[in-house]
Each structure stands twice: as C-alpha cells, then as structure tokens.
Coordinates of C-alpha atoms and ligand atoms in Angstrom, one line a residue:
M1 CA 193.7 175.1 64.9
R2 CA 190.3 175.5 66.0
K3 CA 188.8 175.9 62.3
N4 CA 190.4 172.4 61.3
R5 CA 189.0 170.7 64.1
F6 CA 185.8 171.9 63.5
G7 CA 186.4 171.8 59.8
A8 CA 187.0 167.9 60.6
I9 CA 184.0 167.4 63.1
A10 CA 181.4 168.7 60.4
A11 CA 183.0 166.4 57.6
M12 CA 182.9 163.3 60.4
A13 CA 179.2 164.5 61.2
A14 CA 178.4 164.6 57.2
V15 CA 179.9 161.2 57.4
A16 CA 177.9 159.5 60.2
A17 CA 175.1 161.3 57.8
L18 CA 175.7 159.4 55.0
T19 CA 176.3 156.1 56.8
L20 CA 172.9 156.5 58.8
T21 CA 170.8 157.4 55.4
A22 CA 172.7 153.9 54.2
C23 CA 171.8 151.9 56.9
G24 CA 168.1 153.2 57.1
G25 CA 168.1 152.0 53.4
S26 CA 169.4 148.8 53.6
D27 CA 167.1 148.0 56.1
N28 CA 165.6 145.0 53.4
A29 CA 164.6 141.4 54.4
G30 CA 167.0 140.0 52.0
D31 CA 169.2 143.0 50.6
G32 CA 166.7 143.2 47.6
E33 CA 166.0 145.9 45.5
G34 CA 165.3 149.2 46.7
D35 CA 161.7 149.7 49.0
K36 CA 160.4 146.2 47.7
V37 CA 160.0 143.0 49.2
R38 CA 160.3 140.0 46.8
I39 CA 158.4 136.7 48.4
G40 CA 157.9 133.3 47.4
I41 CA 155.1 131.7 47.6
K42 CA 153.1 128.7 45.8
F43 CA 151.0 129.9 42.7
D44 CA 148.9 126.6 42.7
Q45 CA 148.0 125.4 46.4
P46 CA 144.5 126.5 46.7
G47 CA 143.7 128.0 51.3
L48 CA 148.1 127.7 51.9
G49 CA 149.6 129.9 48.6
F50 CA 147.2 131.1 45.6
Q51 CA 147.4 132.9 42.2
D52 CA 143.9 134.3 41.1
G53 CA 144.9 136.9 38.8
S54 CA 146.7 139.9 40.7
T55 CA 145.8 138.5 43.6
Y56 CA 147.1 136.0 46.4
T57 CA 145.4 133.9 48.7
G58 CA 146.0 131.3 51.5
F59 CA 147.5 130.6 54.9
D60 CA 151.1 131.0 54.1
V61 CA 150.5 134.4 52.0
D62 CA 149.0 136.0 55.3
V63 CA 151.6 135.1 57.5
A64 CA 153.7 136.2 54.6
K65 CA 151.8 139.7 54.7
Y66 CA 151.7 139.6 58.2
V67 CA 155.5 139.3 58.7
A68 CA 156.6 141.8 55.9
N69 CA 154.2 144.7 57.6
E70 CA 156.2 143.6 60.8
L71 CA 159.6 144.3 59.3
G72 CA 158.6 147.5 57.8
Y73 CA 156.7 146.6 54.5
T74 CA 153.1 147.5 53.9
E75 CA 151.0 145.0 51.7
D76 CA 151.8 147.1 48.4
K77 CA 155.6 146.9 48.7
I78 CA 155.3 143.0 48.6
E79 CA 156.2 141.2 45.0
F80 CA 154.8 138.1 44.9
V81 CA 157.0 135.4 43.5
S82 CA 156.4 131.7 42.3
A83 CA 158.1 129.4 44.3
P84 CA 157.9 125.8 43.2
S85 CA 158.9 122.8 45.8
A86 CA 162.6 122.1 43.4
N87 CA 163.1 125.8 42.6
R88 CA 163.4 127.0 46.5
E89 CA 166.7 126.4 47.3
T90 CA 168.2 127.6 44.2
L91 CA 165.4 131.1 44.3
L92 CA 167.1 131.6 47.9
E93 CA 170.8 131.4 46.7
T94 CA 170.1 133.1 44.2
N95 CA 168.7 136.3 45.9
Q96 CA 165.6 136.0 43.0
V97 CA 163.6 136.4 46.2
D98 CA 164.1 137.9 50.0
M99 CA 161.5 135.5 52.0
I100 CA 159.8 131.8 51.0
F101 CA 156.8 131.0 52.7
A102 CA 155.7 128.4 50.6
T103 CA 154.5 125.1 52.8
Y104 CA 158.6 125.2 52.9
T105 CA 159.7 122.0 55.7
I106 CA 162.4 123.1 58.0
N107 CA 164.9 120.2 57.6
D108 CA 168.8 119.4 57.6
K109 CA 169.2 118.9 54.1
R110 CA 167.9 122.2 53.2
K111 CA 169.6 124.1 56.1
E112 CA 172.9 123.5 54.1
R113 CA 172.1 126.0 51.5
V114 CA 169.7 127.9 53.3
G115 CA 168.5 129.7 56.4
F116 CA 165.0 129.2 58.1
A117 CA 163.1 131.3 60.6
G118 CA 160.0 129.7 62.3
P119 CA 158.3 127.0 61.9
Y120 CA 154.5 129.2 61.5
F121 CA 153.2 125.8 61.0
I122 CA 153.4 121.9 61.6
A123 CA 151.4 119.8 58.8
G124 CA 152.0 116.0 58.3
Q125 CA 152.4 113.8 55.1
D126 CA 149.3 112.4 54.3
L127 CA 147.2 110.7 51.1
L128 CA 144.3 111.5 49.2
V129 CA 142.7 109.3 46.8
R130 CA 139.6 108.7 44.4
A131 CA 136.4 109.8 47.3
D132 CA 135.4 105.4 46.7
D133 CA 138.1 103.8 46.8
S134 CA 138.2 101.5 50.1
S135 CA 141.8 100.0 49.4
I136 CA 144.2 102.7 50.8
T137 CA 143.8 103.3 54.6
G138 CA 147.3 104.8 55.1
K139 CA 150.8 104.4 54.5
E140 CA 150.5 100.1 55.5
S141 CA 148.2 100.0 52.4
L142 CA 150.4 101.3 49.9
D143 CA 152.0 98.2 48.5
G144 CA 151.8 97.8 44.6
K145 CA 150.2 101.5 44.2
K146 CA 150.9 104.0 42.0
L147 CA 151.7 107.8 43.5
C148 CA 152.2 110.8 42.8
S149 CA 154.5 113.8 44.3
V150 CA 156.2 116.7 43.3
T151 CA 160.1 116.8 42.7
G152 CA 162.1 118.7 45.0
S153 CA 159.6 118.0 47.9
T154 CA 160.0 116.3 51.6
S155 CA 156.6 114.2 50.1
A156 CA 158.6 112.6 47.4
E157 CA 161.9 112.1 49.4
N158 CA 159.7 110.3 52.1
V159 CA 157.7 107.9 50.3
K160 CA 161.2 106.7 48.1
K161 CA 162.8 106.1 51.4
D162 CA 160.1 104.5 53.8
V163 CA 157.5 103.2 51.3
P164 CA 159.0 100.1 49.1
G165 CA 156.9 98.7 46.8
V166 CA 155.2 101.8 45.0
S167 CA 156.0 103.6 42.2
L168 CA 156.3 107.3 42.5
V169 CA 155.7 109.8 39.2
E170 CA 157.0 113.2 40.0
Q171 CA 155.5 116.6 38.7
Q172 CA 156.3 120.2 38.9
G173 CA 153.0 121.2 41.6
Y174 CA 150.0 118.9 43.6
A175 CA 147.6 120.3 41.3
D176 CA 149.3 118.7 38.7
C177 CA 149.2 115.3 39.9
L178 CA 145.2 115.8 40.4
G179 CA 144.1 114.7 36.2
L180 CA 146.0 111.5 36.9
L181 CA 144.1 110.3 40.1
E182 CA 141.3 111.5 38.3
T183 CA 141.6 109.1 35.8
G184 CA 142.8 106.0 37.6
S185 CA 146.6 107.0 36.4
I186 CA 147.5 106.8 39.7
D187 CA 146.2 105.5 42.9
A188 CA 146.9 108.4 45.3
I189 CA 148.9 111.6 45.5
T190 CA 150.8 112.4 48.6
T191 CA 152.1 115.3 50.5
D192 CA 151.1 117.8 53.3
D193 CA 147.9 117.4 54.6
I194 CA 146.8 120.6 55.0
I195 CA 148.0 121.2 51.1
L196 CA 145.5 117.6 50.5
A197 CA 142.7 119.2 52.5
G198 CA 143.1 122.7 50.4
L199 CA 143.2 120.7 46.8
A200 CA 140.1 118.3 47.1
A201 CA 138.1 121.4 48.6
T202 CA 138.1 123.6 45.4
S203 CA 135.0 123.3 43.9
A204 CA 136.1 121.6 40.5
N205 CA 137.1 119.4 42.8
K206 CA 134.4 119.1 45.5
G207 CA 133.2 115.3 46.5
K208 CA 136.1 113.5 44.0
F209 CA 138.5 112.7 46.8
K210 CA 139.2 112.3 49.9
V211 CA 142.0 113.1 52.4
V212 CA 142.7 109.4 54.6
G213 CA 143.6 111.4 57.5
K214 CA 146.5 109.1 58.8
P215 CA 149.5 111.7 58.8
F216 CA 152.6 109.8 58.6
S217 CA 155.2 112.8 59.1
E218 CA 155.8 116.0 61.0
E219 CA 156.5 119.0 58.5
P220 CA 157.4 122.6 60.3
Y221 CA 156.9 125.2 58.0
G222 CA 159.4 127.5 58.0
V223 CA 160.6 131.0 56.5
G224 CA 162.9 130.3 54.2
L225 CA 166.2 133.0 54.1
N226 CA 169.0 133.5 52.3
K227 CA 171.9 132.0 54.5
T228 CA 173.3 136.6 54.9
N229 CA 170.1 137.1 55.7
D230 CA 169.8 138.4 59.4
K231 CA 166.2 139.4 59.5
C232 CA 165.6 135.6 61.4
E233 CA 165.3 137.2 65.4
K234 CA 163.1 139.4 64.5
I235 CA 160.8 137.7 61.7
N236 CA 160.6 134.7 64.7
T237 CA 158.9 137.8 66.9
A238 CA 156.7 138.7 64.3
I239 CA 155.4 135.0 64.0
K240 CA 155.5 134.6 67.7
K241 CA 153.1 138.3 68.0
M242 CA 150.5 136.7 64.9
I243 CA 150.8 133.5 67.3
D244 CA 149.9 135.8 70.6
S245 CA 147.4 138.5 69.3
G246 CA 145.5 135.7 67.7
E247 CA 145.9 137.1 63.8
W248 CA 147.5 133.5 63.2
Q249 CA 144.2 131.6 64.6
K250 CA 142.4 133.9 62.6
A251 CA 144.1 133.2 59.3
L252 CA 144.4 129.9 59.4
D253 CA 140.5 129.0 60.0
K254 CA 139.6 131.6 57.1
N255 CA 141.7 129.5 54.9
T256 CA 140.6 126.0 55.9
E257 CA 137.0 126.9 56.0
G258 CA 135.1 124.0 54.1
T259 CA 138.1 121.8 53.9
G260 CA 136.9 120.1 56.8
Y261 CA 141.0 120.0 57.9
K262 CA 142.0 120.2 61.7
P263 CA 145.4 121.1 62.6
S264 CA 147.4 118.8 64.8
A265 CA 148.0 119.8 68.0
L266 CA 151.9 120.7 67.6
N267 CA 150.2 123.8 66.5
P268 CA 150.1 126.8 67.0
P269 CA 154.3 126.1 67.2
T270 CA 155.7 127.3 70.5
K271 CA 159.8 126.4 69.9
F272 CA 161.6 128.0 67.0
E273 CA 164.5 128.2 64.9
A274 CA 167.6 129.0 66.8
C275 CA 168.6 131.4 64.4
S276 CA 172.3 131.0 64.2
Ligands
LIG1 N1 156.4 120.3 53.2 C1 157.0 119.8 52.2 C2 158.0 120.7 51.5 O1 158.2 121.3 51.8 C3 156.0 119.8 51.2 C4 155.1 120.5 50.6 C5 155.7 121.0 49.3 O2 156.3 120.7 48.4 O3 155.7 122.3 49.5 O4 158.9 119.8 51.0

C-alpha cells in the first residue's frame, strides 16, 4: 500500500517534471519553431525596416530587437522575414512569422484577422513630391493628380476613400514608387510621413524630393500577432519599458537623424491596446 502510494507519487512527480519542461520550451512569442523567433519587417523602408545583406536596420528593427530581448530572445535568435504591406495578415494567420514590426497601423478591419500589441509609434499620412513641385501643398491640392502608394496599405485605402479626383497607381513597396515620381509618371507618393522622410533622405535620393509636411491621418504602429498569441501584455510592458528607459527616444533619434523628420506630439504613445 505504502509502496504503491509512493510509486504513484513518483509517477506524478515525473509527469509534473515533463509538464514543466514542456511549458519552459513553449514560452515562444508565437509558438513558432524551437528557440527562434520569426519577426516580419519591411526590407525596403530606410530608417524603419531595411535589409542590407545580412544586416537589418531601422526603428522597427530596433523596437523589435528590444521587445524580443524582453521576451527572452537574444539577437541571434531572431530571424527577420520580409513582410510587405499586402502580406502581413496572411503571414500572421498562417504562422509564417511570430510577430510583425512593419509600420503596421492598428485598425478595426485588420483586427478581424490579427491581434495587435502597442502602439510603439504614431505616424501620419503625408505626401512626397519632386523638390521643385510647388503645386501640391497638401491633401486639398490633389485634384487631377497622379499618386502612387502600396497595395494593402491604409495609405492607399485612405486615398481611395477620402480624396476623389486622383488616380492611384499601386506598387508592392514605397521604394517602387520613387522611379515613377522622378520621371514624372506620377505626381506624388503617399504614405506615412516617417516612411517618406526616410526614403527622401537616402544618398541616392537626397535633394530630389520633399515631404509636404501636412499629415492628414493618425497611423498608430502596432505589433502584429496571430490571434492565438498570448504575449500581447508582455509586449506592451516591453514597449513601456523601452520608452521609460530612454531607449525608445535613442532609437528614434538614431534612425531619423539627418532626415529632418519631427515626430508628432502624439509620441511617445501613452495608451496601449487592451490585449483582450
Ligand atoms: N501604416 C500604414 C499601413 O499599415 C502604411 C505603411 C505601410 O504600408 O506599411 O498600411
């Protein structure tokens, strides 16, 4: 009897040990593979998410690294994956990435398919024009103009909804619109001010273009998650810690240096997603 009870307890202890091991191993940002975390970023947005060989730079990348580290993933455990605007929801839904930091505006339509933590930044939609163009001074002066934006972005959606009288060309990425603007096939590129500032400031583009500087929307950048991901609270805590520690400001300054970009007074964000 005694022996049996001891045996049962030993068996229970063994099960508990196994369970503990399993729990330890499953503390993953997105229940992805092993001890790696796959993070979706933009590869073609200088200052935000940019790939140069095996190096990734930008504000999104820096926030992603900070948050990943707070979740227990050192930099060598991060695999960066390209997340173009039109593919972000699908990448999360199909578990091809664990988190997305890719100038990803939090909105209700997207929340039908994915979850969000954050925001970690608040941008505003603006216009990029040729440096010598004085005809476009804001959203009100776009009648009859040709615009370029990106498929699957809020920028393209907002233009279609709010700016009648413009024609819109859609590309896969904002950098793909630059050649069209330079040659005159289009009159302006429209997306978030911080993205446009980064594109205009590269050495290849310097002096060619200017950001109009009259934002006409609010674009809170969230951390995109699969709906089953339970790390939203932890991610919010990490973002708050990054802001409070001064690291957020440092990262923003470093990545916008030389662009002339001034973040709006809505930054740093103070209100975060409820993580339902
Ligand atoms: N923030 C906007 C969006 O999420 C525009 C930038 C982008 O396409 O990433 O759609």
